[in-house]
Coordinates of C-alpha atoms in Angstrom, one line a residue:
M577 CA -25.3 -26.4 -60.0
T578 CA -24.0 -23.5 -58.1
A579 CA -26.0 -20.3 -57.7
T580 CA -24.2 -17.0 -58.0
L581 CA -25.1 -13.7 -56.5
D582 CA -25.3 -11.3 -59.5
T583 CA -27.2 -8.5 -57.7
P584 CA -26.4 -8.2 -54.0
T585 CA -29.4 -8.1 -51.7
D586 CA -27.6 -6.2 -49.0
R587 CA -27.8 -2.8 -50.6
H588 CA -29.0 -0.7 -47.7
D589 CA -29.6 3.0 -47.9
A590 CA -26.5 4.5 -46.4
R591 CA -28.3 7.7 -45.8
T592 CA -30.2 6.0 -42.9
E593 CA -27.0 4.8 -41.2
Q594 CA -24.6 6.8 -39.0
P595 CA -21.3 7.8 -40.6
F596 CA -18.4 5.9 -39.0
L597 CA -15.3 7.0 -40.9
T598 CA -14.8 10.5 -42.3
A599 CA -12.0 11.2 -44.8
A600 CA -11.2 14.2 -46.8
E601 CA -13.0 12.9 -49.9
Y602 CA -15.6 10.5 -48.6
V603 CA -17.7 9.5 -45.6
L604 CA -18.4 5.8 -44.9
T605 CA -20.9 4.0 -42.6
A606 CA -19.7 0.9 -40.8
R607 CA -21.4 -1.2 -43.5
Q608 CA -19.6 0.6 -46.3
L609 CA -16.3 0.3 -44.5
V610 CA -16.8 -3.5 -44.2
L611 CA -17.7 -3.6 -47.9
A612 CA -14.6 -1.7 -48.9
L613 CA -12.5 -4.1 -46.8
A614 CA -14.3 -7.0 -48.5
A615 CA -13.5 -5.6 -51.9
H616 CA -9.9 -5.6 -51.0
L617 CA -10.0 -9.1 -49.6
A618 CA -11.8 -10.4 -52.7
R619 CA -9.2 -8.9 -55.0
Y620 CA -5.9 -9.5 -53.1
G621 CA -6.7 -12.1 -50.5
D622 CA -6.2 -11.7 -46.8
T623 CA -3.3 -9.3 -46.8
L624 CA -4.9 -7.0 -44.3
A625 CA -2.6 -6.9 -41.3
V626 CA -0.9 -3.7 -40.2
K627 CA 2.5 -5.3 -41.1
V628 CA 1.3 -6.1 -44.7
V629 CA -1.5 -3.7 -45.7
D630 CA -3.0 -1.4 -43.2
P631 CA -6.8 -1.6 -43.4
L632 CA -7.2 2.2 -43.6
C633 CA -4.9 2.2 -46.7
A634 CA -7.0 -0.6 -48.2
I635 CA -10.2 1.2 -47.6
D636 CA -8.7 4.4 -49.1
A637 CA -7.5 2.6 -52.2
V638 CA -10.9 1.0 -52.9
M639 CA -12.6 4.4 -52.5
R640 CA -10.1 6.2 -54.7
F641 CA -9.3 3.7 -57.4
D642 CA -12.6 1.8 -57.6
G643 CA -14.6 5.0 -57.4
G644 CA -16.3 3.7 -54.2
D645 CA -17.8 0.8 -56.0
L646 CA -18.5 -1.5 -53.1
H647 CA -20.4 -4.3 -54.7
T648 CA -18.6 -5.3 -57.9
W649 CA -16.5 -7.8 -56.0
T650 CA -19.7 -9.9 -55.3
T651 CA -20.2 -10.6 -59.0
S652 CA -19.7 -14.3 -59.9
R653 CA -19.3 -15.3 -56.3
T654 CA -21.6 -17.7 -54.5
P655 CA -23.7 -16.3 -51.6
D656 CA -21.6 -18.4 -49.2
D657 CA -18.3 -16.9 -50.6
V658 CA -19.8 -13.4 -50.3
A659 CA -20.9 -14.0 -46.7
A660 CA -17.4 -15.5 -45.8
I661 CA -15.6 -12.5 -47.3
R662 CA -17.9 -10.1 -45.6
A663 CA -17.5 -11.9 -42.2
R664 CA -13.7 -11.7 -42.5
A665 CA -13.8 -8.0 -43.4
E666 CA -16.1 -7.3 -40.5
H667 CA -13.7 -9.2 -38.2
I668 CA -10.8 -7.2 -39.5
A669 CA -12.7 -3.9 -38.9
R670 CA -13.5 -5.0 -35.3
D671 CA -9.9 -5.8 -34.7
Y672 CA -8.7 -2.6 -36.2
F673 CA -11.2 -0.1 -34.8
G674 CA -11.9 -1.9 -31.5
H675 CA -15.1 -1.7 -29.4
A676 CA -16.1 1.5 -31.2
F677 CA -17.0 -0.4 -34.3
P678 CA -20.7 -1.1 -34.3
A679 CA -22.4 -4.4 -35.2
V680 CA -23.5 -4.4 -38.9
P681 CA -26.8 -6.2 -39.5
W682 CA -26.7 -8.0 -42.8

Protein backbone atom coordinates (compact mmCIF):
# COMPACT_ATOMS: atom_id res chain seq x y z
CA MET A 1 0.00 0.00 0.00
CA THR A 2 1.33 3.42 -0.96
CA ALA A 3 0.31 6.56 0.86
CA THR A 4 -0.38 9.68 -1.16
CA LEU A 5 -0.17 13.26 -0.09
CA ASP A 6 -3.58 14.74 -0.84
CA THR A 7 -3.20 17.83 1.29
CA PRO A 8 0.33 19.23 1.44
CA THR A 9 1.56 19.86 4.95
CA ASP A 10 4.05 22.54 3.87
CA ARG A 11 1.55 25.34 3.40
CA HIS A 12 3.38 28.11 5.16
CA ASP A 13 2.01 31.61 5.46
CA ALA A 14 3.85 33.52 2.73
CA ARG A 15 3.07 36.78 4.49
CA THR A 16 5.65 35.90 7.14
CA GLU A 17 8.44 35.26 4.62
CA GLN A 18 10.53 37.82 2.78
CA PRO A 19 9.79 38.34 -0.93
CA PHE A 20 12.53 36.98 -3.18
CA LEU A 21 11.28 37.60 -6.71
CA THR A 22 9.17 40.56 -7.79
CA ALA A 23 7.52 40.52 -11.20
CA ALA A 24 5.02 42.93 -12.71
CA GLU A 25 2.03 40.80 -11.70
CA TYR A 26 3.19 38.83 -8.65
CA VAL A 27 5.67 38.66 -5.79
CA LEU A 28 7.12 35.31 -4.68
CA THR A 29 8.99 34.18 -1.63
CA ALA A 30 11.84 31.69 -2.05
CA ARG A 31 9.47 28.89 -0.98
CA GLN A 32 6.86 29.88 -3.56
CA LEU A 33 9.54 30.12 -6.22
CA VAL A 34 10.67 26.55 -5.45
CA LEU A 35 7.06 25.36 -5.56
CA ALA A 36 6.52 27.04 -8.94
CA LEU A 37 9.63 25.30 -10.30
CA ALA A 38 8.39 22.04 -8.77
CA ALA A 39 5.03 22.45 -10.51
CA HIS A 40 6.86 22.75 -13.82
CA LEU A 41 9.07 19.74 -13.04
CA ALA A 42 6.07 17.64 -12.07
CA ARG A 43 4.26 18.47 -15.30
CA TYR A 44 7.06 18.48 -17.89
CA GLY A 45 9.97 16.64 -16.31
CA ASP A 46 13.43 18.04 -15.83
CA THR A 47 13.58 20.47 -18.77
CA LEU A 48 14.84 23.36 -16.65
CA ALA A 49 18.15 24.31 -18.11
CA VAL A 50 18.79 27.65 -19.72
CA LYS A 51 19.31 25.89 -23.06
CA VAL A 52 15.92 24.13 -22.83
CA VAL A 53 13.53 26.09 -20.57
CA ASP A 54 14.79 29.05 -18.61
CA PRO A 55 13.71 28.72 -14.96
CA LEU A 56 12.31 32.26 -14.92
CA CYS A 57 10.13 31.44 -17.93
CA ALA A 58 8.89 28.29 -16.19
CA ILE A 59 8.05 30.23 -13.03
CA ASP A 60 6.24 32.89 -15.03
CA ALA A 61 4.25 30.27 -16.97
CA VAL A 62 3.12 28.57 -13.77
CA MET A 63 2.07 31.87 -12.25
CA ARG A 64 0.23 33.06 -15.37
CA PHE A 65 -1.36 29.87 -16.66
CA ASP A 66 -1.93 27.94 -13.43
CA GLY A 67 -3.16 31.02 -11.62
CA GLY A 68 -0.38 30.72 -9.11
CA ASP A 69 -1.65 27.34 -7.87
CA LEU A 70 1.54 26.00 -6.35
CA HIS A 71 0.23 22.83 -4.71
CA THR A 72 -1.93 20.94 -7.21
CA TRP A 73 1.11 19.10 -8.56
CA THR A 74 1.39 17.26 -5.22
CA THR A 75 -1.97 15.53 -5.69
CA SER A 76 -1.65 11.75 -6.09
CA ARG A 77 2.10 11.80 -5.51
CA THR A 78 3.76 10.00 -2.65
CA PRO A 79 5.49 12.09 0.02
CA ASP A 80 8.83 10.76 -1.25
CA ASP A 81 8.03 11.90 -4.81
CA VAL A 82 6.96 15.33 -3.57
CA ALA A 83 10.16 15.68 -1.54
CA ALA A 84 12.33 14.59 -4.48
CA ILE A 85 10.67 17.04 -6.88
CA ARG A 86 10.94 19.87 -4.36
CA ALA A 87 14.60 19.06 -3.72
CA ARG A 88 15.36 19.16 -7.45
CA ALA A 89 13.45 22.44 -7.81
CA GLU A 90 15.40 23.97 -4.93
CA HIS A 91 18.67 22.78 -6.49
CA ILE A 92 17.70 24.43 -9.78
CA ALA A 93 16.82 27.67 -7.95
CA ARG A 94 20.21 27.67 -6.18
CA ASP A 95 22.05 27.07 -9.44
CA TYR A 96 20.09 29.79 -11.20
CA PHE A 97 20.03 32.50 -8.53
CA GLY A 98 23.35 31.65 -6.86
CA HIS A 99 24.35 32.47 -3.32
CA ALA A 100 21.56 35.04 -2.98
CA PHE A 101 18.97 32.26 -2.86
CA PRO A 102 18.08 31.56 0.79
CA ALA A 103 17.70 28.16 2.38
CA VAL A 104 14.05 27.08 2.42
CA PRO A 105 13.05 25.19 5.57
CA TRP A 106 10.51 22.49 4.77
